[in-house]
Amino acid sequence: MQVIIPPAIRRIMQAYPPVEPLALTPPLPPSPPPPLNFVLVIGQLLLVFVVCGVILKSSRWLGGILLAIGLVAIIIQVMVRLRQQLRPNRRQEEEYIQALAVYAQAEKAHQEKIQRKHTPQKIAAYRRQQLAELRQKTDRLSFAATPQPLPPWLQELQASKNGGHWFYLPAVTVPGLDRPYTPQCLYQSEDKMITIVIDYADTDQSFIRDFFSQQGIIWILATPTELQSPKLQAELEQIWSSLS
């Protein structure tokens, strides 16, 4: 069994009422402290010793003071870097946790909004609206019904609780064909929003398929055995549940 669903109808079957995205980005965790650069420390030590060595030649007192100050500054810098590595900034962590809690609350409220917007009733109403807009853009399907009695398999479909009308061997006008196309049956919902054509699987598809795709008509091609099997009813139920 081949179920040919036009792209426009497939998009409607999968559509949900639009919801504005969450206008808030998740907070970023605090950046890790920069690692201790041993090359820089060694370079600073060498610079201190070289400068102080030059100054010591002229003034031991001044050179000694500068050497002590330089070594203390380097040691303090190393200790600060090591402390940052071992003990992260608590203030930054607390700010991150608070921002994360605010984002979690906003995300929860957004999910609740989506659930309120995406109730089965609102989804069905939105899809019906999309179908109505699609039908306004397409011409009405022209076909002539025949007064022949319905076969048993089609009587079972007609007796289903989905409403609408079934037409046996309708003569469908397809522009470009010399004579009307006569499938096995055609279904239209009460409001003519949904049209389904069912025919045998050996039907020439190319030209008719393009026409049905432009019209937003679902085309089901099946074997004679499949037409009388529960599989056809299951396919129709899935289509109806997605569009109603």
PDB file of C-alpha atoms in Angstrom:
ATOM      1  CA  MET A   1       0.000   0.000   0.000  1.00  0.00           C
ATOM      2  CA  GLN A   2       1.309   3.415  -0.988  1.00  0.00           C
ATOM      3  CA  VAL A   3       0.059   6.516   0.794  1.00  0.00           C
ATOM      4  CA  ILE A   4       1.017   9.635  -1.149  1.00  0.00           C
ATOM      5  CA  ILE A   5       0.624  12.718   1.024  1.00  0.00           C
ATOM      6  CA  PRO A   6       1.352  16.127  -0.546  1.00  0.00           C
ATOM      7  CA  PRO A   7       4.096  18.097   1.261  1.00  0.00           C
ATOM      8  CA  ALA A   8       1.644  20.859   2.229  1.00  0.00           C
ATOM      9  CA  ILE A   9      -0.700  18.329   3.868  1.00  0.00           C
ATOM     10  CA  ARG A  10       2.179  16.527   5.580  1.00  0.00           C
ATOM     11  CA  ARG A  11       3.364  19.805   7.099  1.00  0.00           C
ATOM     12  CA  ILE A  12      -0.148  20.435   8.426  1.00  0.00           C
ATOM     13  CA  MET A  13      -0.333  16.916   9.880  1.00  0.00           C
ATOM     14  CA  GLN A  14       2.844  17.672  11.854  1.00  0.00           C
ATOM     15  CA  ALA A  15       2.044  21.313  12.704  1.00  0.00           C
ATOM     16  CA  TYR A  16       1.650  22.699  16.204  1.00  0.00           C
ATOM     17  CA  PRO A  17       0.434  26.129  17.300  1.00  0.00           C
ATOM     18  CA  PRO A  18       3.427  28.496  17.257  1.00  0.00           C
ATOM     19  CA  VAL A  19       4.966  29.392  20.590  1.00  0.00           C
ATOM     20  CA  GLU A  20       7.552  32.128  21.020  1.00  0.00           C
ATOM     21  CA  PRO A  21      10.949  30.670  21.915  1.00  0.00           C
ATOM     22  CA  LEU A  22      12.388  31.202  25.336  1.00  0.00           C
ATOM     23  CA  ALA A  23      14.041  34.632  25.195  1.00  0.00           C
ATOM     24  CA  LEU A  24      16.717  33.665  27.692  1.00  0.00           C
ATOM     25  CA  THR A  25      20.005  31.880  27.213  1.00  0.00           C
ATOM     26  CA  PRO A  26      21.319  29.488  29.854  1.00  0.00           C
ATOM     27  CA  PRO A  27      24.005  31.015  32.082  1.00  0.00           C
ATOM     28  CA  LEU A  28      27.592  30.022  31.517  1.00  0.00           C
ATOM     29  CA  PRO A  29      29.567  28.516  34.395  1.00  0.00           C
ATOM     30  CA  PRO A  30      32.454  30.562  35.795  1.00  0.00           C
ATOM     31  CA  SER A  31      35.565  30.455  33.668  1.00  0.00           C
ATOM     32  CA  PRO A  32      38.325  28.303  35.150  1.00  0.00           C
ATOM     33  CA  PRO A  33      41.225  30.256  36.644  1.00  0.00           C
ATOM     34  CA  PRO A  34      44.241  30.664  34.384  1.00  0.00           C
ATOM     35  CA  PRO A  35      46.922  28.012  34.958  1.00  0.00           C
ATOM     36  CA  LEU A  36      50.222  28.865  36.534  1.00  0.00           C
ATOM     37  CA  ASN A  37      52.697  29.783  33.807  1.00  0.00           C
ATOM     38  CA  PHE A  38      56.021  28.359  34.982  1.00  0.00           C
ATOM     39  CA  VAL A  39      57.864  29.765  31.976  1.00  0.00           C
ATOM     40  CA  LEU A  40      56.668  33.266  32.874  1.00  0.00           C
ATOM     41  CA  VAL A  41      57.670  32.786  36.529  1.00  0.00           C
ATOM     42  CA  ILE A  42      61.160  31.636  35.561  1.00  0.00           C
ATOM     43  CA  GLY A  43      61.489  34.559  33.182  1.00  0.00           C
ATOM     44  CA  GLN A  44      60.431  36.989  35.902  1.00  0.00           C
ATOM     45  CA  LEU A  45      62.976  35.484  38.316  1.00  0.00           C
ATOM     46  CA  LEU A  46      65.736  35.776  35.768  1.00  0.00           C
ATOM     47  CA  LEU A  47      64.769  39.386  35.059  1.00  0.00           C
ATOM     48  CA  VAL A  48      64.766  40.251  38.769  1.00  0.00           C
ATOM     49  CA  PHE A  49      68.185  38.651  39.308  1.00  0.00           C
ATOM     50  CA  VAL A  50      69.677  40.323  36.247  1.00  0.00           C
ATOM     51  CA  VAL A  51      68.364  43.793  37.133  1.00  0.00           C
ATOM     52  CA  CYS A  52      69.252  43.466  40.785  1.00  0.00           C
ATOM     53  CA  GLY A  53      72.712  42.112  39.889  1.00  0.00           C
ATOM     54  CA  VAL A  54      73.419  45.225  37.865  1.00  0.00           C
ATOM     55  CA  ILE A  55      72.154  47.507  40.652  1.00  0.00           C
ATOM     56  CA  LEU A  56      74.169  45.621  43.319  1.00  0.00           C
ATOM     57  CA  LYS A  57      77.376  46.643  41.601  1.00  0.00           C
ATOM     58  CA  SER A  58      76.642  50.278  42.379  1.00  0.00           C
ATOM     59  CA  SER A  59      74.491  50.016  45.513  1.00  0.00           C
ATOM     60  CA  ARG A  60      74.196  46.874  47.578  1.00  0.00           C
ATOM     61  CA  TRP A  61      71.480  48.412  49.783  1.00  0.00           C
ATOM     62  CA  LEU A  62      69.233  49.386  46.868  1.00  0.00           C
ATOM     63  CA  GLY A  63      69.899  46.158  45.010  1.00  0.00           C
ATOM     64  CA  GLY A  64      69.052  44.078  48.071  1.00  0.00           C
ATOM     65  CA  ILE A  65      65.774  45.920  48.594  1.00  0.00           C
ATOM     66  CA  LEU A  66      64.759  45.535  44.943  1.00  0.00           C
ATOM     67  CA  LEU A  67      65.710  41.857  45.002  1.00  0.00           C
ATOM     68  CA  ALA A  68      63.549  41.249  48.066  1.00  0.00           C
ATOM     69  CA  ILE A  69      60.628  43.188  46.623  1.00  0.00           C
ATOM     70  CA  GLY A  70      60.874  41.334  43.310  1.00  0.00           C
ATOM     71  CA  LEU A  71      61.024  37.893  44.966  1.00  0.00           C
ATOM     72  CA  VAL A  72      58.094  38.721  47.267  1.00  0.00           C
ATOM     73  CA  ALA A  73      56.012  39.945  44.309  1.00  0.00           C
ATOM     74  CA  ILE A  74      56.716  36.766  42.362  1.00  0.00           C
ATOM     75  CA  ILE A  75      55.943  34.565  45.370  1.00  0.00           C
ATOM     76  CA  ILE A  76      52.663  36.406  46.007  1.00  0.00           C
ATOM     77  CA  GLN A  77      51.702  36.001  42.344  1.00  0.00           C
ATOM     78  CA  VAL A  78      52.423  32.272  42.470  1.00  0.00           C
ATOM     79  CA  MET A  79      50.482  31.862  45.730  1.00  0.00           C
ATOM     80  CA  VAL A  80      47.456  33.712  44.285  1.00  0.00           C
ATOM     81  CA  ARG A  81      47.454  31.486  41.200  1.00  0.00           C
ATOM     82  CA  LEU A  82      47.733  28.339  43.315  1.00  0.00           C
ATOM     83  CA  ARG A  83      44.927  29.517  45.607  1.00  0.00           C
ATOM     84  CA  GLN A  84      42.684  30.146  42.579  1.00  0.00           C
ATOM     85  CA  GLN A  85      43.393  26.625  41.387  1.00  0.00           C
ATOM     86  CA  LEU A  86      42.634  25.018  44.736  1.00  0.00           C
ATOM     87  CA  ARG A  87      39.769  27.273  45.922  1.00  0.00           C
ATOM     88  CA  PRO A  88      37.420  28.561  43.169  1.00  0.00           C
ATOM     89  CA  ASN A  89      35.777  31.953  43.540  1.00  0.00           C
ATOM     90  CA  ARG A  90      32.729  31.398  45.762  1.00  0.00           C
ATOM     91  CA  ARG A  91      31.113  34.656  44.744  1.00  0.00           C
ATOM     92  CA  GLN A  92      31.179  33.662  41.071  1.00  0.00           C
ATOM     93  CA  GLU A  93      29.806  30.212  41.940  1.00  0.00           C
ATOM     94  CA  GLU A  94      26.942  31.709  43.943  1.00  0.00           C
ATOM     95  CA  GLU A  95      26.101  34.118  41.118  1.00  0.00           C
ATOM     96  CA  TYR A  96      26.125  31.221  38.642  1.00  0.00           C
ATOM     97  CA  ILE A  97      23.826  29.120  40.857  1.00  0.00           C
ATOM     98  CA  GLN A  98      21.409  32.033  41.234  1.00  0.00           C
ATOM     99  CA  ALA A  99      21.387  32.666  37.465  1.00  0.00           C
ATOM    100  CA  LEU A 100      20.855  28.948  36.879  1.00  0.00           C
ATOM    101  CA  ALA A 101      17.858  28.939  39.233  1.00  0.00           C
ATOM    102  CA  VAL A 102      16.356  31.933  37.413  1.00  0.00           C
ATOM    103  CA  TYR A 103      16.824  30.175  34.061  1.00  0.00           C
ATOM    104  CA  ALA A 104      15.280  26.958  35.394  1.00  0.00           C
ATOM    105  CA  GLN A 105      12.185  28.866  36.556  1.00  0.00           C
ATOM    106  CA  ALA A 106      11.897  30.614  33.184  1.00  0.00           C
ATOM    107  CA  GLU A 107      12.273  27.328  31.329  1.00  0.00           C
ATOM    108  CA  LYS A 108       9.622  25.677  33.516  1.00  0.00           C
ATOM    109  CA  ALA A 109       7.204  28.542  32.836  1.00  0.00           C
ATOM    110  CA  HIS A 110       7.942  28.255  29.104  1.00  0.00           C
ATOM    111  CA  GLN A 111       7.252  24.505  29.115  1.00  0.00           C
ATOM    112  CA  GLU A 112       3.952  25.121  30.911  1.00  0.00           C
ATOM    113  CA  LYS A 113       3.072  27.706  28.259  1.00  0.00           C
ATOM    114  CA  ILE A 114       3.829  25.156  25.522  1.00  0.00           C
ATOM    115  CA  GLN A 115       1.630  22.569  27.232  1.00  0.00           C
ATOM    116  CA  ARG A 116      -1.244  25.059  27.474  1.00  0.00           C
ATOM    117  CA  LYS A 117      -0.790  25.980  23.810  1.00  0.00           C
ATOM    118  CA  HIS A 118      -0.410  22.396  22.609  1.00  0.00           C
ATOM    119  CA  THR A 119      -3.506  20.810  24.060  1.00  0.00           C
ATOM    120  CA  PRO A 120      -5.198  18.333  21.686  1.00  0.00           C
ATOM    121  CA  GLN A 121      -8.069  20.767  21.152  1.00  0.00           C
ATOM    122  CA  LYS A 122      -5.791  23.680  20.241  1.00  0.00           C
ATOM    123  CA  ILE A 123      -3.614  21.496  18.004  1.00  0.00           C
ATOM    124  CA  ALA A 124      -6.726  20.292  16.149  1.00  0.00           C
ATOM    125  CA  ALA A 125      -8.053  23.851  15.812  1.00  0.00           C
ATOM    126  CA  TYR A 126      -4.720  25.113  14.512  1.00  0.00           C
ATOM    127  CA  ARG A 127      -4.482  22.327  11.926  1.00  0.00           C
ATOM    128  CA  ARG A 128      -8.024  22.961  10.784  1.00  0.00           C
ATOM    129  CA  GLN A 129      -7.130  26.614  10.339  1.00  0.00           C
ATOM    130  CA  GLN A 130      -4.090  25.639   8.284  1.00  0.00           C
ATOM    131  CA  LEU A 131      -6.275  23.354   6.148  1.00  0.00           C
ATOM    132  CA  ALA A 132      -8.765  26.172   5.596  1.00  0.00           C
ATOM    133  CA  GLU A 133      -5.985  28.515   4.467  1.00  0.00           C
ATOM    134  CA  LEU A 134      -4.659  25.857   2.105  1.00  0.00           C
ATOM    135  CA  ARG A 135      -8.103  25.277   0.586  1.00  0.00           C
ATOM    136  CA  GLN A 136      -8.478  29.007  -0.058  1.00  0.00           C
ATOM    137  CA  LYS A 137      -5.341  28.888  -2.196  1.00  0.00           C
ATOM    138  CA  THR A 138      -6.444  25.895  -4.314  1.00  0.00           C
ATOM    139  CA  ASP A 139      -9.278  25.382  -6.770  1.00  0.00           C
ATOM    140  CA  ARG A 140     -12.172  23.152  -5.777  1.00  0.00           C
ATOM    141  CA  LEU A 141     -11.878  19.593  -7.005  1.00  0.00           C
ATOM    142  CA  SER A 142     -14.290  18.873  -9.847  1.00  0.00           C
ATOM    143  CA  PHE A 143     -15.722  15.348 -10.025  1.00  0.00           C
ATOM    144  CA  ALA A 144     -18.984  13.591 -10.893  1.00  0.00           C
ATOM    145  CA  ALA A 145     -20.380  10.844  -8.678  1.00  0.00           C
ATOM    146  CA  THR A 146     -21.873   7.695 -10.161  1.00  0.00           C
ATOM    147  CA  PRO A 147     -25.093   6.131  -8.796  1.00  0.00           C
ATOM    148  CA  GLN A 148     -23.622   2.612  -8.672  1.00  0.00           C
ATOM    149  CA  PRO A 149     -24.082   0.587  -5.435  1.00  0.00           C
ATOM    150  CA  LEU A 150     -21.122   0.563  -3.081  1.00  0.00           C
ATOM    151  CA  PRO A 151     -19.053  -2.631  -2.772  1.00  0.00           C
ATOM    152  CA  PRO A 152     -18.945  -4.252   0.687  1.00  0.00           C
ATOM    153  CA  TRP A 153     -15.454  -2.929   1.570  1.00  0.00           C
ATOM    154  CA  LEU A 154     -16.544   0.616   0.800  1.00  0.00           C
ATOM    155  CA  GLN A 155     -19.759   0.198   2.771  1.00  0.00           C
ATOM    156  CA  GLU A 156     -17.625  -0.659   5.794  1.00  0.00           C
ATOM    157  CA  LEU A 157     -15.607   2.524   5.325  1.00  0.00           C
ATOM    158  CA  GLN A 158     -18.781   4.562   4.937  1.00  0.00           C
ATOM    159  CA  ALA A 159     -20.117   3.092   8.170  1.00  0.00           C
ATOM    160  CA  SER A 160     -17.082   4.313  10.101  1.00  0.00           C
ATOM    161  CA  LYS A 161     -17.513   7.171  12.575  1.00  0.00           C
ATOM    162  CA  ASN A 162     -15.338   9.659  10.700  1.00  0.00           C
ATOM    163  CA  GLY A 163     -18.166  11.467   8.949  1.00  0.00           C
ATOM    164  CA  GLY A 164     -17.841  12.891   5.475  1.00  0.00           C
ATOM    165  CA  HIS A 165     -18.956  11.355   2.186  1.00  0.00           C
ATOM    166  CA  TRP A 166     -17.675   8.444   0.103  1.00  0.00           C
ATOM    167  CA  PHE A 167     -18.070   8.363  -3.668  1.00  0.00           C
ATOM    168  CA  TYR A 168     -17.659   5.139  -5.660  1.00  0.00           C
ATOM    169  CA  LEU A 169     -15.964   5.338  -9.079  1.00  0.00           C
ATOM    170  CA  PRO A 170     -16.089   9.161  -9.277  1.00  0.00           C
ATOM    171  CA  ALA A 171     -15.115  10.846 -12.534  1.00  0.00           C
ATOM    172  CA  VAL A 172     -12.418  13.317 -11.480  1.00  0.00           C
ATOM    173  CA  THR A 173     -11.551  16.116 -13.869  1.00  0.00           C
ATOM    174  CA  VAL A 174      -7.765  16.353 -14.219  1.00  0.00           C
ATOM    175  CA  PRO A 175      -6.542  19.194 -16.465  1.00  0.00           C
ATOM    176  CA  GLY A 176      -4.480  17.819 -19.326  1.00  0.00           C
ATOM    177  CA  LEU A 177      -6.172  14.406 -19.474  1.00  0.00           C
ATOM    178  CA  ASP A 178      -8.422  13.589 -22.414  1.00  0.00           C
ATOM    179  CA  ARG A 179     -10.993  11.901 -20.205  1.00  0.00           C
ATOM    180  CA  PRO A 180     -11.821  12.028 -16.474  1.00  0.00           C
ATOM    181  CA  TYR A 181      -9.763   9.966 -14.081  1.00  0.00           C
ATOM    182  CA  THR A 182     -11.918   7.310 -12.373  1.00  0.00           C
ATOM    183  CA  PRO A 183     -10.409   5.957  -9.131  1.00  0.00           C
ATOM    184  CA  GLN A 184     -12.044   3.293  -6.996  1.00  0.00           C
ATOM    185  CA  CYS A 185     -13.421   5.806  -4.512  1.00  0.00           C
ATOM    186  CA  LEU A 186     -13.093   9.329  -3.214  1.00  0.00           C
ATOM    187  CA  TYR A 187     -13.631  10.669   0.290  1.00  0.00           C
ATOM    188  CA  GLN A 188     -14.419  14.238   1.291  1.00  0.00           C
ATOM    189  CA  SER A 189     -14.996  15.498   4.813  1.00  0.00           C
ATOM    190  CA  GLU A 190     -18.180  17.375   5.641  1.00  0.00           C
ATOM    191  CA  ASP A 191     -16.448  20.749   5.284  1.00  0.00           C
ATOM    192  CA  LYS A 192     -14.478  19.551   2.199  1.00  0.00           C
ATOM    193  CA  MET A 193     -11.209  20.277   3.968  1.00  0.00           C
ATOM    194  CA  ILE A 194      -9.894  16.730   3.564  1.00  0.00           C
ATOM    195  CA  THR A 195      -9.964  14.862   0.269  1.00  0.00           C
ATOM    196  CA  ILE A 196      -8.663  11.297  -0.077  1.00  0.00           C
ATOM    197  CA  VAL A 197      -8.587   9.351  -3.323  1.00  0.00           C
ATOM    198  CA  ILE A 198      -8.179   5.559  -3.258  1.00  0.00           C
ATOM    199  CA  ASP A 199      -7.275   3.522  -6.337  1.00  0.00           C
ATOM    200  CA  TYR A 200      -5.470   0.417  -7.480  1.00  0.00           C
ATOM    201  CA  ALA A 201      -1.688   0.322  -7.206  1.00  0.00           C
ATOM    202  CA  ASP A 202      -1.129  -0.154 -10.953  1.00  0.00           C
ATOM    203  CA  THR A 203      -2.502   3.306 -11.797  1.00  0.00           C
ATOM    204  CA  ASP A 204      -0.277   5.534 -13.913  1.00  0.00           C
ATOM    205  CA  GLN A 205       1.036   7.995 -11.345  1.00  0.00           C
ATOM    206  CA  SER A 206       3.166  10.706 -12.948  1.00  0.00           C
ATOM    207  CA  PHE A 207       0.637  13.263 -14.196  1.00  0.00           C
ATOM    208  CA  ILE A 208      -2.134  12.570 -11.672  1.00  0.00           C
ATOM    209  CA  ARG A 209       0.287  12.615  -8.759  1.00  0.00           C
ATOM    210  CA  ASP A 210       1.485  16.121  -9.636  1.00  0.00           C
ATOM    211  CA  PHE A 211      -2.104  17.359  -9.903  1.00  0.00           C
ATOM    212  CA  PHE A 212      -3.123  15.845  -6.547  1.00  0.00           C
ATOM    213  CA  SER A 213      -0.012  17.271  -4.906  1.00  0.00           C
ATOM    214  CA  GLN A 214      -0.887  20.773  -6.098  1.00  0.00           C
ATOM    215  CA  GLN A 215      -4.477  20.344  -4.889  1.00  0.00           C
ATOM    216  CA  GLY A 216      -3.504  18.998  -1.471  1.00  0.00           C
ATOM    217  CA  ILE A 217      -5.233  15.664  -2.103  1.00  0.00           C
ATOM    218  CA  ILE A 218      -4.095  12.478  -0.367  1.00  0.00           C
ATOM    219  CA  TRP A 219      -3.751   9.555  -2.766  1.00  0.00           C
ATOM    220  CA  ILE A 220      -3.763   5.941  -1.570  1.00  0.00           C
ATOM    221  CA  LEU A 221      -2.756   3.199  -3.996  1.00  0.00           C
ATOM    222  CA  ALA A 222      -3.480  -0.363  -2.891  1.00  0.00           C
ATOM    223  CA  THR A 223      -4.002  -3.845  -4.234  1.00  0.00           C
ATOM    224  CA  PRO A 224      -7.539  -5.322  -4.337  1.00  0.00           C
ATOM    225  CA  THR A 225      -6.664  -7.412  -1.302  1.00  0.00           C
ATOM    226  CA  GLU A 226      -5.419  -4.379   0.638  1.00  0.00           C
ATOM    227  CA  LEU A 227      -8.622  -2.475  -0.141  1.00  0.00           C
ATOM    228  CA  GLN A 228     -10.546  -5.077   1.853  1.00  0.00           C
ATOM    229  CA  SER A 229      -8.019  -5.405   4.690  1.00  0.00           C
ATOM    230  CA  PRO A 230      -7.960  -3.641   8.081  1.00  0.00           C
ATOM    231  CA  LYS A 231      -4.698  -1.992   7.007  1.00  0.00           C
ATOM    232  CA  LEU A 232      -6.588   0.501   4.836  1.00  0.00           C
ATOM    233  CA  GLN A 233      -8.847   1.486   7.724  1.00  0.00           C
ATOM    234  CA  ALA A 234      -5.770   1.890   9.946  1.00  0.00           C
ATOM    235  CA  GLU A 235      -4.140   4.220   7.415  1.00  0.00           C
ATOM    236  CA  LEU A 236      -7.307   6.295   7.173  1.00  0.00           C
ATOM    237  CA  GLU A 237      -7.648   6.497  10.953  1.00  0.00           C
ATOM    238  CA  GLN A 238      -4.084   7.783  11.214  1.00  0.00           C
ATOM    239  CA  ILE A 239      -4.768  10.480   8.604  1.00  0.00           C
ATOM    240  CA  TRP A 240      -8.030  11.539  10.264  1.00  0.00           C
ATOM    241  CA  SER A 241      -6.455  11.665  13.723  1.00  0.00           C
ATOM    242  CA  SER A 242      -3.674  13.918  12.399  1.00  0.00           C
ATOM    243  CA  LEU A 243      -6.001  16.337  10.603  1.00  0.00           C
ATOM    244  CA  SER A 244      -8.930  16.552  12.999  1.00  0.00           C
TER     245      SER A 244
END
